[in-house]
XYZ file of C-alpha atoms in Angstrom:
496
model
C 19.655 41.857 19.599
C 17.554 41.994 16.540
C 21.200 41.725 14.051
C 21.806 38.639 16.624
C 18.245 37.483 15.392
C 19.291 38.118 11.797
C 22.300 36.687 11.224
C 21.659 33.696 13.314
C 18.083 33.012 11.157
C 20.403 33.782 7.768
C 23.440 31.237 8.968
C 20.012 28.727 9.456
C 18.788 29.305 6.158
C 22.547 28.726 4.591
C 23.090 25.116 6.971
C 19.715 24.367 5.591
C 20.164 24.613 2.159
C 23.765 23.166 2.684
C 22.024 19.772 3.694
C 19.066 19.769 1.573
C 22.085 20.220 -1.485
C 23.798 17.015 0.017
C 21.082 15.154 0.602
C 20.857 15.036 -3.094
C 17.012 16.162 -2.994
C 14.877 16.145 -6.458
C 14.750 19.706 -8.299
C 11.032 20.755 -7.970
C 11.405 20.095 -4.463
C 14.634 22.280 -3.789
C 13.564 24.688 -5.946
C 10.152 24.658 -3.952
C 12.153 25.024 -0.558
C 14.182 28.313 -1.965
C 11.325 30.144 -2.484
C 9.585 29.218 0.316
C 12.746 30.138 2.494
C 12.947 33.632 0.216
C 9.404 34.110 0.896
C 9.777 33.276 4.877
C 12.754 35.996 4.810
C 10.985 38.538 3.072
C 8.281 37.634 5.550
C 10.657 37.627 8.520
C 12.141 41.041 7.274
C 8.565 42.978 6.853
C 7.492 41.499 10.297
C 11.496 42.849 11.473
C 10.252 45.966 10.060
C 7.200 46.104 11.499
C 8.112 45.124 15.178
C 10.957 48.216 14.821
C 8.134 50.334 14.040
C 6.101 49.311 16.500
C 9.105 49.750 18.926
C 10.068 52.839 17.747
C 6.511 54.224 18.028
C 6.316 52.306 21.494
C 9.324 54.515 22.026
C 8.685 57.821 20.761
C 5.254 57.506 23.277
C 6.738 56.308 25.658
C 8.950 59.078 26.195
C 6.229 61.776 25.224
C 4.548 60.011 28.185
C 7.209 60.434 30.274
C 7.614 64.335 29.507
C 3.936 64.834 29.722
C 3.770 63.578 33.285
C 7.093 65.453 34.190
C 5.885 68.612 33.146
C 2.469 67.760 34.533
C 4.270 66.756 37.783
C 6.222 70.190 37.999
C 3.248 72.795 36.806
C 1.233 70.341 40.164
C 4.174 70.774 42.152
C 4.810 75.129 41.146
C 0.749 75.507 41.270
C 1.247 73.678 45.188
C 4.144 76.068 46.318
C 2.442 79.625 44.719
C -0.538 77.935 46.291
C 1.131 77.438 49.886
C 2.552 80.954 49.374
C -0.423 82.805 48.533
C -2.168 80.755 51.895
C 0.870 81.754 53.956
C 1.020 85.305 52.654
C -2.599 85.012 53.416
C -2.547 83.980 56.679
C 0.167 86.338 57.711
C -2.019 89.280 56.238
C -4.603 88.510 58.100
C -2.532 88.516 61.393
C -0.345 91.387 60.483
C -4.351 93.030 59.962
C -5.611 91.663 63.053
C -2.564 92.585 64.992
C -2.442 95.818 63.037
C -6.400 96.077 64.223
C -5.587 95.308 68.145
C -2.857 97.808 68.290
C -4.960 100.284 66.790
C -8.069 99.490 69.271
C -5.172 99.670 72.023
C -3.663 102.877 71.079
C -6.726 104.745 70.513
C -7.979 103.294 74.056
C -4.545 104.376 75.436
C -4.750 108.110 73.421
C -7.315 108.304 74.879
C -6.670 107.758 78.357
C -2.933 110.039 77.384
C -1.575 113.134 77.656
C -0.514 115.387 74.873
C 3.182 114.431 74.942
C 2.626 111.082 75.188
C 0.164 111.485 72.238
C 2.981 112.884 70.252
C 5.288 109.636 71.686
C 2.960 107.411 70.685
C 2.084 108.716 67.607
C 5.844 109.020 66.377
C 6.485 105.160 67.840
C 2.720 104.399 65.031
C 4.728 106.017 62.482
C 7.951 104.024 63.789
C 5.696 100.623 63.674
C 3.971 101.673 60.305
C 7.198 102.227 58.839
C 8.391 99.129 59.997
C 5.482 97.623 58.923
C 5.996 98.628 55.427
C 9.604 97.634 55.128
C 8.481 94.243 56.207
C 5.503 93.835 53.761
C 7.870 95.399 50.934
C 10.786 92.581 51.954
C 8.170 89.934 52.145
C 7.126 91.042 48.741
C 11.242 91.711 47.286
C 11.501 87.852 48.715
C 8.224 86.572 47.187
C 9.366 88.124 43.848
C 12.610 86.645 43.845
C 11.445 83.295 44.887
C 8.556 83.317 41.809
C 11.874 84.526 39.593
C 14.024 81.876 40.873
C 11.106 79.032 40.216
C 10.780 80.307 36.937
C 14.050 80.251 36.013
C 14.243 76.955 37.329
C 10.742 75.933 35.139
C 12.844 77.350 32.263
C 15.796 75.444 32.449
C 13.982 72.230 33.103
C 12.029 72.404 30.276
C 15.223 73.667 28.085
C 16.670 70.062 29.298
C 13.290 68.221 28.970
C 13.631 70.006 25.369
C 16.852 69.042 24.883
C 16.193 65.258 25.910
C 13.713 64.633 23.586
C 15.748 65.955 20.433
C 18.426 63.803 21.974
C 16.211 60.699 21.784
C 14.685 61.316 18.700
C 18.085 61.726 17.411
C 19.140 58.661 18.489
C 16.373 56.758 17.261
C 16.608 58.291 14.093
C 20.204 57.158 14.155
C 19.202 53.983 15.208
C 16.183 53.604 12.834
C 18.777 53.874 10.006
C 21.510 51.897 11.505
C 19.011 49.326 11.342
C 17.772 50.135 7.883
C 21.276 49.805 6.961
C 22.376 46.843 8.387
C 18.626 45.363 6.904
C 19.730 46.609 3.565
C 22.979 44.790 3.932
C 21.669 41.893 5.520
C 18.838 41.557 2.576
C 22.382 42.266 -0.273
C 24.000 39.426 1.844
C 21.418 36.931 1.635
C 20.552 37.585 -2.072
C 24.124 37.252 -2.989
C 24.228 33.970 -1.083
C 20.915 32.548 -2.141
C 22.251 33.574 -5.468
C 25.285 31.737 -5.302
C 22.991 28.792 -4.002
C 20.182 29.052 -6.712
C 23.477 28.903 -9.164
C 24.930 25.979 -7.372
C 21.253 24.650 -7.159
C 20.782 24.820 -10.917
C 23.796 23.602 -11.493
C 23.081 20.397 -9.671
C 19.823 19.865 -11.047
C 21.105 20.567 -14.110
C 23.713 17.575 -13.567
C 20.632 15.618 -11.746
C 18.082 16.319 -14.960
C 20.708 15.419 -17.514
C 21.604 12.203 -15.567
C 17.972 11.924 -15.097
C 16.779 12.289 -18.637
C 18.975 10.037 -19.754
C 18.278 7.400 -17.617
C 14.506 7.886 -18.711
C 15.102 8.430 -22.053
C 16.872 5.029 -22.125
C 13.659 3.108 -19.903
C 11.735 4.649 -22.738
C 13.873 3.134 -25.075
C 13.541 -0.164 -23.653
C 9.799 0.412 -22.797
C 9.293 1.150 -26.793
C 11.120 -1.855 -27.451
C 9.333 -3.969 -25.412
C 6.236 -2.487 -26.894
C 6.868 -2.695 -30.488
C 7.667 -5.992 -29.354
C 4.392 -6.532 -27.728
C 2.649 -5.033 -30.929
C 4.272 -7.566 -32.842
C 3.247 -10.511 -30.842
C -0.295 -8.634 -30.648
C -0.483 -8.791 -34.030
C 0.644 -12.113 -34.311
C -1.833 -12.770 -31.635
C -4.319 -10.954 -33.762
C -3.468 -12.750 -37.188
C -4.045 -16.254 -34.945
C -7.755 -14.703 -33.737
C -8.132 -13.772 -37.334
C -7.384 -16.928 -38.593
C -9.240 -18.510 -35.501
C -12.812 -16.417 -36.665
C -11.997 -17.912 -40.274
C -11.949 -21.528 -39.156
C -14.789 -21.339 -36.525
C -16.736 -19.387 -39.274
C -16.426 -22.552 -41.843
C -19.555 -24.918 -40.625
C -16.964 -27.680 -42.163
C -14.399 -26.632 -39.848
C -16.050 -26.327 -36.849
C -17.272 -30.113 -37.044
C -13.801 -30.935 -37.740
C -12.940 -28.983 -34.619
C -15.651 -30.686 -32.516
C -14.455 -34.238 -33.713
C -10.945 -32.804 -33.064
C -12.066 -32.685 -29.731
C -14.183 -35.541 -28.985
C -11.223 -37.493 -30.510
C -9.051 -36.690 -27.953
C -11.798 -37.337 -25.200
C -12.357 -40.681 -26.414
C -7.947 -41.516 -27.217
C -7.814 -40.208 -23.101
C -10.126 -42.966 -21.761
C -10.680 -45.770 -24.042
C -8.334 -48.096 -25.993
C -8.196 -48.025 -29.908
C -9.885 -51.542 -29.836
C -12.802 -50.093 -28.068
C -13.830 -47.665 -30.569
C -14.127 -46.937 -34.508
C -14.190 -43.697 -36.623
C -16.564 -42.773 -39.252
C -18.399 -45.767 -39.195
C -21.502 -46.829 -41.332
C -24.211 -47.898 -39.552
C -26.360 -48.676 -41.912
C -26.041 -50.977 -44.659
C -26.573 -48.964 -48.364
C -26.239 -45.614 -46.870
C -23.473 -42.825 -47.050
C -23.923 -41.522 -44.144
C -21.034 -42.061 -41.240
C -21.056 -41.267 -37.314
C -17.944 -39.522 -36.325
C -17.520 -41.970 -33.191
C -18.876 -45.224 -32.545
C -17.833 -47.286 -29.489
C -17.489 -51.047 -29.971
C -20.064 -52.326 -27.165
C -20.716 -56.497 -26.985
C -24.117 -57.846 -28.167
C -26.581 -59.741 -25.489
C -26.252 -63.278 -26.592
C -22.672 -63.549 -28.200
C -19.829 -61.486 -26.596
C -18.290 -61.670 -29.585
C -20.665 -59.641 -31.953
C -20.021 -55.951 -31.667
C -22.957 -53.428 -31.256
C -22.304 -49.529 -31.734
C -22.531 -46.749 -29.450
C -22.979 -43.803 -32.327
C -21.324 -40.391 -31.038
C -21.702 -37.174 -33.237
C -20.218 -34.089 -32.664
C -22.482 -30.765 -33.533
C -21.244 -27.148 -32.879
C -24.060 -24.295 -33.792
C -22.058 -21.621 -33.139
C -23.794 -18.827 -34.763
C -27.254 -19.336 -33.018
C -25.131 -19.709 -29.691
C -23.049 -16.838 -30.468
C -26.436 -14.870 -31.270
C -27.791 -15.630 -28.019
C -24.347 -14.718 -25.884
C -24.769 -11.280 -27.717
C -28.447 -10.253 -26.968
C -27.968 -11.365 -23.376
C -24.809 -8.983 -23.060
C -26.809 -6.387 -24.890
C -29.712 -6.751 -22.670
C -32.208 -7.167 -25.113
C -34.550 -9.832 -23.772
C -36.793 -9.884 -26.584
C -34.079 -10.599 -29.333
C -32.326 -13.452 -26.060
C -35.792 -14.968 -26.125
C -35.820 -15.180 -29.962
C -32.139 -16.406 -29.949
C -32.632 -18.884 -27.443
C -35.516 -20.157 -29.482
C -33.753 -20.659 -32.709
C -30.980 -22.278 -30.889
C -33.361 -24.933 -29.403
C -35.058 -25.413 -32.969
C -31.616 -25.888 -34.146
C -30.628 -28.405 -31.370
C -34.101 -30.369 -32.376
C -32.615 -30.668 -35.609
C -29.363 -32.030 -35.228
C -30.848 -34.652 -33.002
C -33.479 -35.215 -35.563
C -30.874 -35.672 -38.097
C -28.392 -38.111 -35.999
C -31.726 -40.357 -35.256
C -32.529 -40.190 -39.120
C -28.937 -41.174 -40.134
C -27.146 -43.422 -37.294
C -29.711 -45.058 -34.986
C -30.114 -48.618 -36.587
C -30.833 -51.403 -33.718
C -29.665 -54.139 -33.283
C -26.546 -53.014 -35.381
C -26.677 -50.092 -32.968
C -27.549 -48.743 -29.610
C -31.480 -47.573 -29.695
C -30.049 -44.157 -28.537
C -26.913 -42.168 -29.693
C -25.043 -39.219 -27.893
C -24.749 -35.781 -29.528
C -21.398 -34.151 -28.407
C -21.167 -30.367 -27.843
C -18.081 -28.768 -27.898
C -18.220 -26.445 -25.840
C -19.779 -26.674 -21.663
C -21.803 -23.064 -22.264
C -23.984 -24.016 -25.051
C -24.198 -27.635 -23.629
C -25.389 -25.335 -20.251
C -27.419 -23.171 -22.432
C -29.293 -26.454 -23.448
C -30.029 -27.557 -20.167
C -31.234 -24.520 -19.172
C -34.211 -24.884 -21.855
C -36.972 -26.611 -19.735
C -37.578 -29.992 -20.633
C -35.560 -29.859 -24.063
C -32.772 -32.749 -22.881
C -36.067 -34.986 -22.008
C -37.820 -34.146 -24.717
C -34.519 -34.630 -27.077
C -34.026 -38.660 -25.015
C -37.853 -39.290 -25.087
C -38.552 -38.233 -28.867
C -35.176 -38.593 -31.213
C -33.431 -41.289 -28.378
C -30.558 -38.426 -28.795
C -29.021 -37.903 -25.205
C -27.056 -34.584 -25.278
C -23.491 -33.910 -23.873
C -20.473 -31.804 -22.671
C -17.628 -32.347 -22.724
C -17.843 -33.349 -18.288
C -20.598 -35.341 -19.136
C -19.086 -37.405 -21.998
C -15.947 -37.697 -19.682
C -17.961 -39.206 -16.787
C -19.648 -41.568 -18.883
C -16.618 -42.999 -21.088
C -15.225 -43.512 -17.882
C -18.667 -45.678 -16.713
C -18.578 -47.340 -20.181
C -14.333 -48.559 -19.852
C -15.450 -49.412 -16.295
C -17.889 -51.519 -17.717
C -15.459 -53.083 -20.218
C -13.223 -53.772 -17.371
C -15.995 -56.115 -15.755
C -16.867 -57.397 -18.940
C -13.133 -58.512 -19.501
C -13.333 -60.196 -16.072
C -16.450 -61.861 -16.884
C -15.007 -63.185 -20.208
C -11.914 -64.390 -18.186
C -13.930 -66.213 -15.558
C -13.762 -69.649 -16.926
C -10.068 -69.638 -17.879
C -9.734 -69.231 -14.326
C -11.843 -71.442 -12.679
C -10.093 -73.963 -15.129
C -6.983 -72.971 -14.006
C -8.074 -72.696 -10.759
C -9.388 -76.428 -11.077
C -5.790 -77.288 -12.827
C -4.079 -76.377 -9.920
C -6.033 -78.172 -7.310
C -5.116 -81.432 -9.030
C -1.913 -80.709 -9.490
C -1.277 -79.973 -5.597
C -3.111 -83.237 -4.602
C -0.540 -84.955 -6.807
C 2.532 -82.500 -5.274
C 0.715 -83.701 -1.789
C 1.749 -87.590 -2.966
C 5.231 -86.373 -3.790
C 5.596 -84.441 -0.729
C 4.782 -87.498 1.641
C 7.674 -89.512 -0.388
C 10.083 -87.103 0.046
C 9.113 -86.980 3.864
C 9.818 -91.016 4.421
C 12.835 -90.565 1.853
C 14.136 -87.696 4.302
C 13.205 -90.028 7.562
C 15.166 -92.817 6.267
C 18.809 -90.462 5.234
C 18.102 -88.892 8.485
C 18.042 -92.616 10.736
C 21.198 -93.673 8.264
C 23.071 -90.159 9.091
C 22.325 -91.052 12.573
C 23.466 -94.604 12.463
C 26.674 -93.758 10.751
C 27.669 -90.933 13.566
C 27.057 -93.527 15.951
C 29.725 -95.715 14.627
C 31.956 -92.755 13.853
C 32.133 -92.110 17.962
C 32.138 -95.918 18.077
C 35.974 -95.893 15.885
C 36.654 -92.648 17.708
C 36.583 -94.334 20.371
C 38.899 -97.333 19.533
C 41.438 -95.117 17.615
C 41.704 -92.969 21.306
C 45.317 -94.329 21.804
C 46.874 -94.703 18.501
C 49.320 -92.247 17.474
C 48.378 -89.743 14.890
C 50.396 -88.740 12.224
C 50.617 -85.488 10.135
C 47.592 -84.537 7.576
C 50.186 -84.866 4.495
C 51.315 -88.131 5.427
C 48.225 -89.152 6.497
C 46.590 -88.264 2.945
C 48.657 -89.814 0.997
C 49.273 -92.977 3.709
C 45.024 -93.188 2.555
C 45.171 -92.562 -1.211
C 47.569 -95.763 -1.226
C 45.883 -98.306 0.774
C 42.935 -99.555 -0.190
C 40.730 -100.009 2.413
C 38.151 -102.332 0.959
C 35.071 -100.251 1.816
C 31.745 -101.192 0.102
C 30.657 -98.869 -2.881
């Protein structure tokens, strides 16, 4: 039973790692599973071990169990019969004595009551029955000895076989106990040679597997550098463009040029090129030009031209300043940031009031464009800085939403304007064409009568068409060619 258990647990192990090979498994985890099945055998053989230990020892007291009660069973049962033959031999004393005891009361009552010579009979039939007496007690005794012989004997030869038995058993679980050892020794040669010849197979594979696998990575690593060194040159590409970025935006020159850049496009977007100027002079004997101006119509002639002035202002470096301190969390140096970016806003709008506010050759109020919707956020945020900026330098502040939103007001604006300047063309027109359809009323009421009278002659002349119908009912008509060229040649003398 237990080689049954063996075998069939080995020929589990083998189908085992015959499907985990063709399955195609990765290495660490096959190589995982062998030594956690070599481990579960050498597990399974100790507790094999064990368990035959345990049975053999079950065994061995088991049968010293056994033998203890047999002999304790036949010393009960020996003690029991010399008991019941010590009681009987007992018992029949004691009646042989009180028989013995009676016939001695009755033969001294009858001596006495006898005569000499049968005295002497008596006497010689005592001896007779004492004799007798003896021979029976020495049988009884010859009998009891033989019987306590025989037992013994019997004792002896029982435990010679009891003996015997147990160095039979103990034989033949020592036989068994290495039979087993053996076939466990063979067993454990049998499955090393196998998992042997698997763990060669096994590497072999995973050789094949790790080759096939290496190469496939080493080649996605190959393709992975390339696309990296490919990415490092685009990052530094990227990086020579940032570079070159920080360069521009750190040229004050350049960022204005990239603000006007900027509000350029805004103002291309929305408005035509008729409806705006670049760096204009707004002043008469100055230098100074607005980036933008926007062509707007004076009050009294339409066709004199006042100027929106637009300038485009990009502090970067106090903004900048200020982005930093807040990410830094230092509200002291924020506060002192935000300060000197205000001061510097008040400046700019100072400055565009100074140089390109000049009514009634201009708006009383220009717009100062920033670039950029966080520092035009940053401004609002100041409390009452936009107001103050509108109410003291007439400089209204923008983004570049808000400067959307209101270029699209201002061509809306332009639109009406255009329709306002176009109003009396068309009432003219308008006026044109009234007189015009009175006089195409005239011609229509000829053309009626002139219609009425070709309709009554059209009517008159199918009248008389039935009319020669009529008279021509019974002449004879002759074929079309005949009759067209019987027509062409006769002159009928019909009015022209």
């Amino acid at each position: 039973m237990v080689l049954d258990i063996m075998v069939s647990l080995s020929l589990l192990l083998n189908l085992v790692m015959l499907i985990l090979l063709l399955t195609g498994n990765l290495a660490k985890n096959v190589q995982d599973f062998i030594a956690h099945q070599m481990t579960a055998l050498e597990k399974g053989q100790e507790r094999l071990e064990k368990t035959l230990r345990e049975e053999m020892a079950l065994t061995r007291e088991e049968s010293f169990k056994a033998h203890k009660m047999l002999r304790d069973e036949v010393t009960n049962n020996f003690n029991a019969l010399s008991a019941r033959i010590v009681t009987d031999l007992g018992h029949q004393a004691k009646t042989q004595q009180t028989q013995l005891e009676n016939l001695r009361d009755l033969l001294r009552n009858t001596l006495t009551h006898m005569s000499d010579a049968e005295k002497e009979r008596f006497e010689n039939f005592a001896r007779e029955a004492l004799q007798l007496s003896n021979q029976q007690d020495k049988y009884l005794r010859s009998q009891l000895q033989e019987m306590a012989t025989q037992q013994k004997n019997q004792l002896d030869s029982f435990m010679k076989q009891l003996s015997e038995l147990t160095q039979m058993n103990a034989t033949k679980l020592e036989q068994v106990r290495e039979t087993v050892e053996t076939q466990l020794v063979t067993l454990q040669k049998d499955n090393s040679e196998k998992l042997e010849q698997m763990r060669a197979t096994v590497d072999e594979k995973l050789h094949q597997t790790l080759e096939q696998r290496l190469g496939e990575s080493f080649k996605l690593v190959s393709e992975r550098l390339e696309q990296v060194q490919k990415g490092l040159g685009e990052m530094q590409s990227l990086a020579s463009g940032v570079g070159d970025l920080k360069k521009v935006l750190s040229n004050v020159k350049t960022r204005g040029t990239l603000g006007e850049i900027q509000l350029d496009n805004l103002l291309e977007q929305i408005l035509t090129p008729e409806q705006y100027e670049q760096k204009v002079a707004v002043k008469k004997g100055s230098l100074e030009r607005v980036d933008f101006a926007i062509r707007l119509p004076g009050k009294e002639d339409i066709h004199d031209t006042v100027f929106l002035p637009i300038d485009a202002k990009f502090p970067l470096e106090d903004y900048q300043r200020l982005v930093e301190a807040e990410e830094s969390g230092d509200l002291a140096l924020a506060m002192e940031s935000a300060k000197m970016l205000e001061n510097r806003i008040k400046a700019e709008a100072k400055s565009i009031q100074e140089k390109y506010i000049n009514p009634p050759h201009t708006t009383d109020f220009a717009l100062m464009f920033l670039p950029i919707e966080g520092l035009f956020a940053e401004v609002l945020r100041r409390p009452g800085l936009w107001e103050m900026l509108q109410r003291e330098y007439r400089v209204v502040v923008t983004g570049p939403t808000t400067i959307t939103a209101l270029l699209n007001s201002l061509q809306m604006g332009f639109r009406t304007l255009a329709i306002q300047k176009r109003s009396s063309e068309v009432w003219k027109l308008l006026g044109a064409v009234k007189t015009e359809f009175g006089k195409f009323g005239d011609i229509l009421e000829k053309t009626q009568k002139k219609l009425q009278e070709a309709s009554n002659t059209i009517d008159t002349a199918a009248a008389r068409s039935r009319t020669i119908a009529r008279k021509l009912r019974n002449v004879e008509a002759v074929p079309l060619g005949e009759a067209a060229s019987l027509l062409e040649s006769v002159d009928v003398g019909l009015p022209d």
